[in-house]
Coordinates of C-alpha atoms in Angstrom, one line a residue:
Chain L
M25 CA 0.0 0.0 0.0
Q26 CA 1.4 3.4 -1.0
P27 CA 2.2 5.9 1.8
S28 CA -0.2 8.9 2.0
P29 CA 1.3 12.0 0.6
S30 CA 2.4 14.5 3.2
P31 CA 0.3 17.7 3.5
M32 CA 3.3 19.8 2.5
S33 CA 3.9 17.9 -0.7
V34 CA 0.2 18.2 -1.6
V35 CA 0.5 22.0 -0.9
D36 CA 3.6 22.2 -3.0
R37 CA 2.0 20.4 -5.9
V38 CA -1.1 22.6 -5.8
R39 CA 1.1 25.7 -5.6
R40 CA 3.1 24.4 -8.6
E41 CA 0.0 23.7 -10.6
V42 CA -1.4 27.2 -9.9
E43 CA 1.9 28.7 -11.0
R44 CA 2.0 26.6 -14.1
N45 CA -1.6 27.4 -15.0
A46 CA -0.7 31.1 -14.8
L47 CA 2.3 30.5 -17.1
R48 CA 0.0 28.3 -19.4
V49 CA -2.4 31.3 -19.8
R50 CA 0.5 33.7 -20.5
N51 CA 2.1 31.4 -23.1
G52 CA -1.3 30.4 -24.5
I53 CA -2.0 34.1 -25.2
R54 CA 1.4 34.5 -26.8
L55 CA 0.8 31.6 -29.1
A56 CA -2.7 32.7 -30.0
A57 CA -1.4 36.2 -30.7
G58 CA 1.4 34.8 -32.9
I59 CA 4.1 36.2 -30.7
R60 CA 7.2 34.2 -31.7
P61 CA 10.5 33.8 -29.8
A62 CA 13.8 34.5 -31.5
G63 CA 13.7 33.2 -35.0
V64 CA 15.3 30.2 -36.5
G65 CA 18.4 29.9 -38.7
Q66 CA 20.1 32.7 -36.7
T67 CA 23.8 31.7 -37.1
P68 CA 25.4 34.4 -39.3
K69 CA 26.1 33.4 -42.8
D70 CA 26.9 34.8 -46.2
V71 CA 25.7 33.8 -49.6
V72 CA 28.8 32.9 -51.6
W73 CA 27.0 31.4 -54.7
R74 CA 23.6 31.1 -56.2
K75 CA 22.0 29.5 -59.2
G76 CA 18.3 29.6 -59.7
R77 CA 16.6 29.2 -56.4
S78 CA 19.6 27.4 -54.9
E79 CA 22.1 29.2 -52.6
L80 CA 25.4 28.2 -51.1
W81 CA 25.9 29.7 -47.6
R82 CA 29.1 30.0 -45.8
Y83 CA 28.7 30.3 -42.0
R84 CA 30.9 32.9 -40.4
S85 CA 33.6 31.8 -38.1
D86 CA 36.7 33.4 -36.6
H87 CA 38.2 30.1 -35.4
V88 CA 38.4 27.7 -38.3
R89 CA 40.9 25.0 -37.2
V90 CA 39.9 22.1 -39.4
S91 CA 40.4 21.7 -43.1
P92 CA 39.2 20.8 -45.7
P93 CA 35.9 22.7 -45.3
L94 CA 32.6 20.9 -44.8
L95 CA 29.8 21.2 -47.3
I96 CA 26.4 20.2 -46.1
V97 CA 23.9 19.2 -48.8
Y98 CA 20.4 19.6 -47.6
S99 CA 17.3 17.7 -48.8
L100 CA 14.7 18.6 -51.3
F101 CA 12.0 18.3 -48.6
N102 CA 11.3 20.9 -45.9
R103 CA 13.4 23.9 -45.1
S104 CA 17.1 23.7 -44.2
Y105 CA 16.9 25.7 -41.0
I106 CA 16.4 22.5 -39.1
L107 CA 20.2 22.3 -39.2
D108 CA 20.4 25.7 -37.5
L109 CA 17.2 25.6 -35.4
Q110 CA 17.8 27.9 -32.5
P111 CA 20.9 29.3 -30.7
G112 CA 22.2 26.6 -28.4
N113 CA 20.3 23.9 -30.4
S114 CA 22.0 24.1 -33.8
F115 CA 23.7 21.4 -35.7
V116 CA 25.7 24.1 -37.6
E117 CA 26.6 25.9 -34.4
H118 CA 28.2 22.8 -33.0
L119 CA 30.2 22.2 -36.1
L120 CA 31.4 25.8 -36.1
N121 CA 32.4 25.5 -32.4
A122 CA 34.4 22.4 -33.3
G123 CA 36.4 24.5 -35.7
F124 CA 34.9 23.5 -39.0
D125 CA 34.5 25.9 -42.0
V126 CA 30.9 25.1 -42.7
Y127 CA 28.9 25.6 -45.9
L128 CA 25.3 24.6 -46.6
L129 CA 23.8 24.1 -50.1
D130 CA 20.1 25.1 -49.8
F131 CA 17.8 24.4 -52.8
G132 CA 15.3 27.2 -51.9
I133 CA 11.6 27.1 -52.8
P134 CA 11.0 25.6 -56.3
D135 CA 8.7 27.3 -58.7
E136 CA 7.6 26.6 -62.3
R137 CA 11.3 27.2 -63.5
D138 CA 12.3 24.1 -61.5
A139 CA 9.5 21.8 -62.6
G140 CA 11.6 20.0 -65.1
N141 CA 14.6 19.5 -62.7
T142 CA 15.8 15.9 -62.4
L143 CA 18.3 14.3 -60.1
D144 CA 20.9 14.9 -62.8
D145 CA 20.5 18.7 -62.3
Y146 CA 21.5 18.3 -58.7
A147 CA 24.1 15.5 -59.0
D148 CA 25.8 16.8 -62.1
G149 CA 24.9 20.5 -61.9
Y150 CA 24.4 22.1 -58.5
L151 CA 26.6 19.8 -56.4
P152 CA 29.8 20.0 -58.6
A153 CA 29.4 23.8 -58.9
A154 CA 28.9 24.2 -55.1
V155 CA 31.9 22.0 -54.4
E156 CA 34.0 24.1 -56.8
R157 CA 32.8 27.3 -55.2
V158 CA 33.7 26.0 -51.7
R159 CA 37.2 25.2 -52.9
Q160 CA 37.6 28.7 -54.3
V161 CA 36.3 30.5 -51.3
S162 CA 38.2 28.3 -48.7
Q163 CA 41.2 27.9 -51.0
D164 CA 41.4 24.2 -50.3
E165 CA 41.8 21.4 -52.7
Q166 CA 39.3 19.1 -51.2
V167 CA 35.9 19.2 -49.4
N168 CA 34.2 17.1 -46.8
M169 CA 30.6 16.4 -47.8
L170 CA 27.6 15.7 -45.5
G171 CA 24.2 15.0 -46.9
Y172 CA 21.0 14.8 -44.8
C173 CA 18.2 12.5 -45.8
F174 CA 17.5 13.1 -49.5
G175 CA 20.5 15.3 -49.5
G176 CA 22.4 12.2 -48.7
V177 CA 21.0 10.5 -51.8
L178 CA 22.1 13.5 -53.9
S179 CA 25.5 13.4 -52.4
L180 CA 25.8 9.7 -53.1
L181 CA 24.7 10.2 -56.8
Y182 CA 27.3 13.0 -57.1
A183 CA 30.1 10.9 -55.6
A184 CA 29.2 7.8 -57.6
H185 CA 29.1 9.7 -60.9
H186 CA 32.1 11.9 -60.3
L187 CA 34.7 9.4 -58.9
D188 CA 37.4 12.0 -59.4
A189 CA 35.5 14.6 -57.3
P190 CA 37.7 16.4 -54.8
L191 CA 36.0 14.8 -51.8
R192 CA 38.0 14.0 -48.7
S193 CA 35.1 12.1 -47.1
L194 CA 31.3 11.6 -47.3
T195 CA 28.8 11.5 -44.5
A196 CA 25.2 10.6 -44.9
L197 CA 22.5 11.1 -42.2
T198 CA 19.4 8.9 -42.3
T199 CA 19.7 8.4 -46.0
P200 CA 17.5 5.8 -47.8
A201 CA 19.1 3.1 -49.9
D202 CA 16.3 0.5 -50.3
F203 CA 13.4 2.4 -51.7
Q204 CA 11.2 -0.7 -51.4
R205 CA 11.5 -0.8 -47.7
L206 CA 10.3 2.8 -47.0
G207 CA 7.2 1.4 -45.3
Q208 CA 4.2 3.7 -45.7
L209 CA 6.1 6.1 -48.0
Q210 CA 6.7 3.2 -50.3
D211 CA 3.0 2.2 -50.3
L212 CA 2.1 5.8 -51.0
L213 CA 4.5 6.3 -53.9
G214 CA 4.7 2.8 -55.3
G215 CA 1.1 1.7 -55.0
G216 CA 0.1 2.7 -58.5
L217 CA 0.3 6.4 -57.8
D218 CA -0.2 8.5 -61.0
I219 CA 2.1 11.4 -60.1
E220 CA 0.6 13.6 -62.8
T221 CA -2.6 13.8 -60.8
V222 CA -0.8 15.5 -57.9
L223 CA 1.2 18.0 -59.9
D224 CA 0.0 21.6 -59.7
N225 CA -0.2 24.1 -62.6
D226 CA 3.5 24.9 -62.1
G227 CA 4.4 21.3 -62.8
N228 CA 5.6 20.7 -59.2
V229 CA 4.1 18.6 -56.3
P230 CA 2.6 21.3 -54.1
A231 CA 3.9 21.8 -50.6
D232 CA 0.6 21.1 -49.0
V233 CA 0.3 17.7 -50.8
I234 CA 3.7 16.7 -49.5
L235 CA 2.7 17.9 -46.0
Q236 CA -0.4 15.7 -46.2
G237 CA 1.6 12.8 -47.4
F238 CA 4.0 13.0 -44.5
R239 CA 1.0 13.5 -42.1
T240 CA -0.4 10.2 -43.2
L241 CA 2.6 8.4 -41.8
R242 CA 1.5 9.3 -38.3
P243 CA -2.1 10.5 -38.6
T244 CA -2.7 11.1 -34.9
S245 CA 0.6 12.9 -34.2
E246 CA -0.8 16.4 -34.6
I247 CA -3.3 15.8 -31.8
T248 CA -0.7 14.3 -29.6
Q249 CA 1.5 17.3 -30.2
Y250 CA -1.3 19.6 -29.0
V251 CA -1.7 17.5 -25.9
D252 CA 2.0 17.6 -25.3
L253 CA 2.0 21.3 -25.8
W254 CA -0.9 21.8 -23.3
E255 CA 0.9 19.7 -20.7
R256 CA 4.1 21.7 -21.1
L257 CA 2.6 25.1 -21.9
W258 CA 4.0 26.5 -18.7
S259 CA 7.6 26.0 -19.9
D260 CA 9.0 28.8 -22.0
E261 CA 11.8 26.6 -23.2
Y262 CA 9.4 23.9 -24.4
V263 CA 7.0 26.4 -26.1
A264 CA 9.9 28.0 -28.0
A265 CA 11.2 24.6 -29.1
Y266 CA 7.6 23.6 -30.0
Q267 CA 7.1 26.7 -32.2
A268 CA 10.4 26.1 -33.9
M269 CA 9.9 22.4 -34.6
T270 CA 6.2 22.6 -35.6
G271 CA 7.0 25.6 -37.8
W272 CA 9.6 23.6 -39.6
A273 CA 7.5 20.4 -39.8
T274 CA 4.7 22.3 -41.5
E275 CA 6.8 24.4 -43.7
Q276 CA 7.2 22.1 -46.6
V277 CA 8.4 23.2 -50.0
A278 CA 7.2 22.1 -53.5
L279 CA 9.0 19.2 -55.1
P280 CA 10.0 19.6 -58.8
G281 CA 7.8 17.4 -60.9
G282 CA 10.8 15.9 -62.7
V283 CA 12.3 14.7 -59.4
A284 CA 8.9 13.4 -58.2
R285 CA 8.6 11.2 -61.3
Q286 CA 12.1 9.8 -60.7
I287 CA 11.4 9.1 -57.0
V288 CA 8.3 7.1 -57.9
E289 CA 10.5 5.3 -60.5
M290 CA 13.1 4.6 -57.8
V291 CA 10.5 3.1 -55.5
R292 CA 9.4 0.8 -58.3
E293 CA 12.8 -0.1 -59.6
N294 CA 15.0 0.3 -56.5
P295 CA 18.1 1.2 -58.5
L296 CA 20.5 1.9 -55.6
V297 CA 20.2 -1.7 -54.4
T298 CA 20.0 -3.3 -57.8
E299 CA 22.9 -1.2 -59.2
R300 CA 20.7 0.0 -62.1
L301 CA 21.0 3.6 -61.3
V302 CA 21.6 6.0 -64.2
V303 CA 22.9 9.5 -63.7
G304 CA 23.6 11.8 -66.6
G305 CA 23.2 8.9 -69.0
D306 CA 25.8 6.8 -67.2
R307 CA 25.1 3.7 -65.1
V308 CA 26.6 4.4 -61.6
R309 CA 27.2 2.1 -58.7
L310 CA 27.6 3.0 -55.0
S311 CA 30.2 0.3 -54.9
D312 CA 32.5 2.5 -56.9
I313 CA 32.6 5.1 -54.1
T314 CA 35.9 4.5 -52.2
I315 CA 36.3 7.7 -50.1
P316 CA 35.9 7.4 -46.3
F317 CA 32.2 7.1 -45.6
L318 CA 30.0 7.4 -42.5
H319 CA 26.3 6.7 -42.3
V320 CA 24.3 7.7 -39.3
L321 CA 20.8 6.3 -39.0
A322 CA 18.0 6.4 -36.5
N323 CA 16.3 3.3 -35.2
R324 CA 13.0 5.1 -34.5
D325 CA 12.9 7.0 -37.8
H326 CA 9.3 6.7 -39.2
I327 CA 10.1 8.6 -42.4
I328 CA 13.3 6.7 -43.4
P329 CA 12.7 3.4 -41.5
E330 CA 15.8 1.5 -40.5
P331 CA 15.2 -1.3 -43.1
A332 CA 15.4 1.3 -45.8
A333 CA 18.6 3.0 -44.5
A334 CA 20.4 -0.1 -43.2
P335 CA 21.6 -1.5 -46.6
L336 CA 23.5 1.7 -47.5
I337 CA 26.7 0.8 -45.6
G338 CA 27.0 -2.5 -47.5
L339 CA 26.4 -0.8 -50.9
V340 CA 29.2 1.8 -50.6
G341 CA 32.5 0.4 -51.7
S342 CA 34.8 2.4 -49.3
P343 CA 37.2 0.3 -47.3
D344 CA 37.1 3.0 -44.7
K345 CA 33.3 3.0 -43.9
H346 CA 31.4 3.2 -40.7
E347 CA 27.8 3.1 -39.5
L348 CA 26.3 4.6 -36.4
R349 CA 22.8 3.6 -35.3
L350 CA 21.1 5.8 -32.8
D351 CA 17.9 5.4 -30.7
A352 CA 16.3 8.6 -32.2
G353 CA 13.8 9.8 -34.7
H354 CA 14.3 11.4 -38.1
V355 CA 14.9 14.9 -36.7
G356 CA 16.2 13.7 -33.3
L357 CA 19.5 13.0 -35.0
L358 CA 20.0 16.7 -35.6
V359 CA 18.4 18.5 -32.7
G360 CA 18.1 18.0 -29.0
K361 CA 20.1 15.9 -26.6
T362 CA 20.9 12.9 -28.9
A363 CA 22.4 15.2 -31.5
A364 CA 24.5 17.0 -29.0
K365 CA 25.6 13.9 -27.1
T366 CA 26.1 11.4 -29.8
T367 CA 25.4 12.3 -33.4
L368 CA 27.6 15.4 -33.5
P369 CA 30.6 14.1 -31.5
T370 CA 30.7 11.0 -33.8
I371 CA 30.6 13.0 -36.9
I372 CA 33.1 15.5 -35.6
D373 CA 35.5 12.8 -34.6
F374 CA 35.1 11.0 -38.0
L375 CA 35.8 14.1 -39.9
K376 CA 38.7 15.3 -37.7
Q377 CA 40.4 12.0 -38.0
R378 CA 40.4 12.5 -41.8
S379 CA 41.2 16.2 -41.9
R380 CA 44.0 18.5 -40.9
V381 CA 43.4 20.1 -37.5
T382 CA 45.5 23.0 -36.4
P383 CA 45.8 23.5 -32.6
Chain P
M18 CA 9.3 8.7 -11.3
T19 CA 7.7 11.4 -13.6
D20 CA 4.6 12.9 -12.1
I21 CA 2.1 12.3 -15.0
P22 CA -1.2 14.0 -14.5
G23 CA -4.3 11.8 -14.5
W24 CA -5.8 13.4 -17.6
R25 CA -2.6 12.8 -19.5
R26 CA -2.6 9.1 -18.5
A27 CA -6.2 8.8 -19.7
F28 CA -5.3 10.5 -23.0
D29 CA -2.3 8.2 -23.5
A30 CA -4.5 5.1 -22.9
V31 CA -7.0 6.3 -25.5
E32 CA -4.3 7.2 -27.9
R33 CA -2.6 3.8 -27.6
N34 CA -6.0 2.2 -28.5
V35 CA -7.1 4.6 -31.3
S36 CA -3.8 5.3 -33.1
P37 CA -3.2 1.9 -34.5
R38 CA -6.7 1.8 -35.9
V39 CA -6.5 5.2 -37.5
E40 CA -3.1 4.3 -39.0
S41 CA -4.5 1.1 -40.3
L42 CA -7.4 2.9 -41.9
V43 CA -5.2 5.7 -43.4
H44 CA -2.7 3.1 -44.7
S45 CA -5.3 0.8 -46.3
D46 CA -5.7 0.2 -50.0
E47 CA -9.2 1.5 -49.8
F48 CA -8.2 4.8 -48.4
A49 CA -5.5 5.2 -51.0
Q50 CA -8.0 4.4 -53.8
M51 CA -10.5 6.8 -52.3
T52 CA -7.8 9.6 -52.2
A53 CA -6.8 8.9 -55.8
V54 CA -10.5 9.0 -56.9
I55 CA -11.0 12.3 -55.1
A56 CA -7.8 13.8 -56.6
R57 CA -8.9 12.7 -60.1
T58 CA -12.4 14.0 -59.7
R59 CA -11.1 17.4 -58.5
R60 CA -8.7 17.6 -61.3
L61 CA -11.4 16.7 -63.8
A62 CA -13.8 19.3 -62.4
G63 CA -11.0 21.9 -62.4
N64 CA -10.1 21.1 -66.0
Q65 CA -13.7 21.4 -67.1
A66 CA -14.0 24.8 -65.4
T67 CA -10.8 26.2 -66.9
A68 CA -11.9 24.9 -70.3
V69 CA -15.1 26.8 -70.1
A70 CA -13.3 29.9 -68.8
A71 CA -10.8 29.6 -71.6
R72 CA -13.5 29.5 -74.3
V73 CA -15.0 32.7 -72.9
W74 CA -11.7 34.6 -72.9
H75 CA -10.9 33.4 -76.4
L76 CA -14.2 34.6 -77.7
M77 CA -13.1 38.0 -76.6
N78 CA -9.7 37.4 -78.2
L79 CA -8.0 37.6 -74.9
P80 CA -5.5 35.1 -73.4
A81 CA -6.9 32.6 -70.9
G82 CA -5.3 31.5 -67.7
T83 CA -4.3 28.2 -69.5
D84 CA -2.5 30.2 -72.1
L85 CA -0.6 32.1 -69.5
Q86 CA 0.1 28.9 -67.7
R87 CA 1.5 27.3 -70.9
L88 CA 3.8 30.4 -71.3
R89 CA 5.0 30.1 -67.8
M90 CA 5.9 26.4 -68.3
Q91 CA 7.7 27.3 -71.5
V92 CA 9.6 30.1 -69.8
G93 CA 10.4 27.7 -67.0
A94 CA 11.8 25.1 -69.3
L95 CA 13.9 27.7 -71.1
D96 CA 15.2 29.0 -67.7
R97 CA 16.2 25.4 -66.8
E98 CA 18.0 25.0 -70.1
V99 CA 19.9 28.2 -69.6
R100 CA 20.8 27.2 -66.1
R101 CA 22.1 23.8 -67.3
L102 CA 24.1 25.4 -70.0
S103 CA 25.6 27.9 -67.6
L104 CA 26.6 25.1 -65.2
Q105 CA 28.0 23.1 -68.1
L106 CA 30.1 26.1 -69.3
D107 CA 31.4 26.6 -65.8
R108 CA 32.3 23.0 -65.6
D109 CA 34.1 23.1 -69.0
A110 CA 36.0 26.2 -68.0
R111 CA 37.3 24.4 -65.0
E112 CA 38.6 21.4 -66.9
P113 CA 42.3 21.6 -67.9
D114 CA 43.0 22.0 -71.6

């Protein structure tokens, strides 16, 4: 039988709940009024190159100690500021503090001018140009590359089609390899979907269609988020993080129609696994990639499930290749405690061991 | 041990029960087919409406929204070709003679 709570602990709990309810009211009013905390993507940066809607950013740092520079290739889904969410909770900030010269290739918000883009445009166009620009600006012969999610796919296509690329290493974060083990995403894309029926007048898959598609992966998650928010509405820190995260999760971007068609084809043909991938008219194989390689994947990733990401380490041909599996979700790899305690230290250590570090 | 309020425990119990059923429904073939039918129907209705509007504008010798859309797509394709050529030229300029 449990002991009865002491009168003081009951009083303390009541007092705490009264205080929390007052804070809930205050934060609730702020949320309803649209009062936002400090914005996202705050780390100072400069645009060093642009082409179309794509931009290459160089983050400012006075204490670069590691070379070659690090080029992060973002995905074609969502906005890239998840990598620089908030001061103190920023993937980019951690890398800068570790002494890296950090660049990020952001593909912007596609419009009708991007509808015809294919994976070739990225693997053979944007990525090589960005790598060259990084070399020019940093005055370094080589570049470390890191791709997140579909940015990892683009990075792999680039590395596999440009075997003489000036890459010192390649890191992929939660990147799919087996497109027929994407779970619900595979059912959505491969189950006889006629992609032409979801393209808008610009020739792209609209952002709201992509958002609804991701929402079907966990249809009740939005309600659970509101319940979580109500429970923690008294916490300024939680509310700020909630606003940043939900803002990002709902801020989808359109997907070029050309890329969408190819992704549906990839789900049907599974070319990375079957080595039938064609880039720029050439058949490419991940097994031809021999530069040092690290893949970080998340065991609780509901967007890129573990079975879809797991084969990647076996497909890449590098003799110096490593895999890190974390008990985290798709975004948990990048933000929060897991990122700070495990993801980032592992990546930093991997990169530094294969880079020049000045004391 | 975390102090979880009673209302939250009740919600979690309901959510554990309901979520798998909702996911099962949303991920079913029937739901996917229904979504596809709705998308096709909306597209068909939209196409018919724009076709009627286009006939009206053309009767007045004015461009319709579909004409402008076609132009935008053509300009978009041209923009892409220029971009690709520009990137190709940059690439060729970097290669040693």
